[in-house]
CSV table of C-alpha atoms in Angstrom, one decimal:
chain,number,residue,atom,x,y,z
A,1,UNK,CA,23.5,31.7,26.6
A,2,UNK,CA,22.7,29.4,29.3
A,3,UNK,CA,23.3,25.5,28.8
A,4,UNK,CA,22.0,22.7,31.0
A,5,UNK,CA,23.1,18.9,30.6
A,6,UNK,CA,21.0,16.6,31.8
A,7,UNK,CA,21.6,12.4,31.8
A,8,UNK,CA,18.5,11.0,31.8
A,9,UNK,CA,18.0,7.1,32.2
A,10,UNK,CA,14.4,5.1,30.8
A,11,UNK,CA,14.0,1.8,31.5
A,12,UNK,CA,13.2,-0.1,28.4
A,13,UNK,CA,11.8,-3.5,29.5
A,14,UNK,CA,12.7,-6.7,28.4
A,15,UNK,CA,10.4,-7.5,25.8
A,16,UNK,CA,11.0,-4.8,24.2
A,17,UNK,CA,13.6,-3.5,21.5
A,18,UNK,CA,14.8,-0.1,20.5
A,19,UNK,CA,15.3,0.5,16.8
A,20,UNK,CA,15.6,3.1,14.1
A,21,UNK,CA,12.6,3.8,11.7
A,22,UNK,CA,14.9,3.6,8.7
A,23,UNK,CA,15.7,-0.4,10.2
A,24,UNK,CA,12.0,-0.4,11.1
A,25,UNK,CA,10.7,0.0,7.3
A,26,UNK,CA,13.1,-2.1,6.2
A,27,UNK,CA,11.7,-4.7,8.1
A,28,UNK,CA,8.3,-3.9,7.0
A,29,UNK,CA,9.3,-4.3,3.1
A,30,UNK,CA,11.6,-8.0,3.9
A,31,UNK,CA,7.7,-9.1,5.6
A,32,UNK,CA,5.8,-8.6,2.2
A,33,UNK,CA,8.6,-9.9,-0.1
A,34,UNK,CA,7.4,-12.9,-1.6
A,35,UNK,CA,4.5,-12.3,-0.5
A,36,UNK,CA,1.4,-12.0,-3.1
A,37,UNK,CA,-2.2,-10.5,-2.4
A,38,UNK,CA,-5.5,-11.6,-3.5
A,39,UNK,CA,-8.2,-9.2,-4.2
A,40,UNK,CA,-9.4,-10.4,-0.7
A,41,UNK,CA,-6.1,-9.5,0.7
A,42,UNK,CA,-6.1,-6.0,-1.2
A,43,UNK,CA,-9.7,-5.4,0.2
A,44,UNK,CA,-8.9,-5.8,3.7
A,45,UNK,CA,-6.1,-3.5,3.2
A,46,UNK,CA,-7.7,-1.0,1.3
A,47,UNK,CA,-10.9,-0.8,3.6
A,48,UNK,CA,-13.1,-0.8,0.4
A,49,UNK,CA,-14.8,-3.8,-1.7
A,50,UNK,CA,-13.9,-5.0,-4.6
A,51,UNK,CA,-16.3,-2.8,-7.0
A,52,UNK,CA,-14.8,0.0,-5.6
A,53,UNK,CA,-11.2,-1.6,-6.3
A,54,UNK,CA,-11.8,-1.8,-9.6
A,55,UNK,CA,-13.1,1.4,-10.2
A,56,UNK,CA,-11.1,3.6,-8.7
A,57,UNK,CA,-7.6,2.0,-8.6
A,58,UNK,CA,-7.8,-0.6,-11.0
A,59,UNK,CA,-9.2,0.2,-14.0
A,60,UNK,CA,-8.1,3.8,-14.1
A,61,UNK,CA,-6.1,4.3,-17.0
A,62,UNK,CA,-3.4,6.2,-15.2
A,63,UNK,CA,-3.2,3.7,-12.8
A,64,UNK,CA,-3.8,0.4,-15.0
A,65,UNK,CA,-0.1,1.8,-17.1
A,66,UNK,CA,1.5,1.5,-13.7
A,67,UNK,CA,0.0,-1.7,-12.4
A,68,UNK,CA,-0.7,-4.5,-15.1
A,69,UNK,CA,2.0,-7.2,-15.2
A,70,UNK,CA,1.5,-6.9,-19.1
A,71,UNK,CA,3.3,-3.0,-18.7
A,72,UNK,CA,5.9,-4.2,-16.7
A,73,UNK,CA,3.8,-3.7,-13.7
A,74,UNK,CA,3.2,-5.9,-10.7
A,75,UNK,CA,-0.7,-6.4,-10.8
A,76,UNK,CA,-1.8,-9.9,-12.8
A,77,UNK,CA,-5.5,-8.5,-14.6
A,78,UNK,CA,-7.1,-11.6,-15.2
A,79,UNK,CA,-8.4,-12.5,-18.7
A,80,UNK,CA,-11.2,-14.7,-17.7
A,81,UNK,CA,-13.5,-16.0,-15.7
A,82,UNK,CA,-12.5,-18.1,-12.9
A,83,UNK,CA,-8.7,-16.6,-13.0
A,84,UNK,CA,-7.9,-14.9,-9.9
A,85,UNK,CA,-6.4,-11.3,-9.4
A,86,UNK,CA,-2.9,-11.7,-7.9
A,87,UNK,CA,-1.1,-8.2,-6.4
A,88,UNK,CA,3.1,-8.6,-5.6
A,89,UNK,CA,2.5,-7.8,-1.6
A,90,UNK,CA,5.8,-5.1,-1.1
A,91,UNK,CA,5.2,-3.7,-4.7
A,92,UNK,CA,1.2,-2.8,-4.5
A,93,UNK,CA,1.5,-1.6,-0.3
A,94,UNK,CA,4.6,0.7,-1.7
A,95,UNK,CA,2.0,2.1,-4.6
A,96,UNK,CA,-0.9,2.3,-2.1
A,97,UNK,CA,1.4,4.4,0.0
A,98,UNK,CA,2.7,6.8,-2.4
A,99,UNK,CA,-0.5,7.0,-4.5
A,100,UNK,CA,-3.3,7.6,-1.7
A,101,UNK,CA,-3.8,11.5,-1.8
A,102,UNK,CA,-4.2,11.0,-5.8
A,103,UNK,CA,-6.7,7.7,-5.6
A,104,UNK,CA,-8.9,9.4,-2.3
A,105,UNK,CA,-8.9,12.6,-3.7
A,106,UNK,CA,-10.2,11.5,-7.3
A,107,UNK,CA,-12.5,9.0,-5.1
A,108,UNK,CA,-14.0,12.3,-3.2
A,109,UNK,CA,-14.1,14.2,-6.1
A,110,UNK,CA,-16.4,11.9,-8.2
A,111,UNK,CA,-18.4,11.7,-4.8
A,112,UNK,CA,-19.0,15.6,-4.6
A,113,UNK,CA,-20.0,15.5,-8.3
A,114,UNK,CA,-16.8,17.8,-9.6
């Protein structure tokens, strides 16, 4: 078998930095903790309105077990009016992520009537 060794130099400019995607998501999670959403917040980041929220995340029983701060969660349910919904940033992007397959696919079932 045949080898060739090549040394290859790219310029990477100034304003620019070179790091690994492991140090990358790590920074990602240090930027949302402390951080808390609002529904607003979640909204914007979900892509959907608050109804839909509700519906499909929020109040889904096999989601609610996961999320309410009463459960051990990380998702304050307010009890009444005027109280406002309050999401721990780091925690609810992480369950977003891991959970999207199961909350769009249920979302597009219940669209196509199955």
């Amino acid at each position: 078998m045949q080898r060739l060794t090549l040394q290859l130099t790219i310029p990477i400019p100034a304003e620019s930095v070179l790091i690994s995607r492991v140090e990358l998501e790590e920074l990602r999670k240090q930027e949302l903790l402390g951080i808390y959403w609002s529904m607003q917040d979640l909204e914007r980041r979900v892509n959907k309105g608050q109804v839909w929220i509700k519906e499909n995340i929020l109040y889904q029983p096999r989601f609610k077990k996961i999320l309410d701060v009463e459960q051990g969660g990380f998702v304050f349910y307010p009890k009444s009016r005027g109280q406002n919904w309050s999401f721990h940033a780091a925690k609810m992007a992480e369950f977003l992520d891991k959970r999207f397959a199961d909350i769009f696919t249920s979302f597009a079932d219940k669209e196509s009537g199955k």
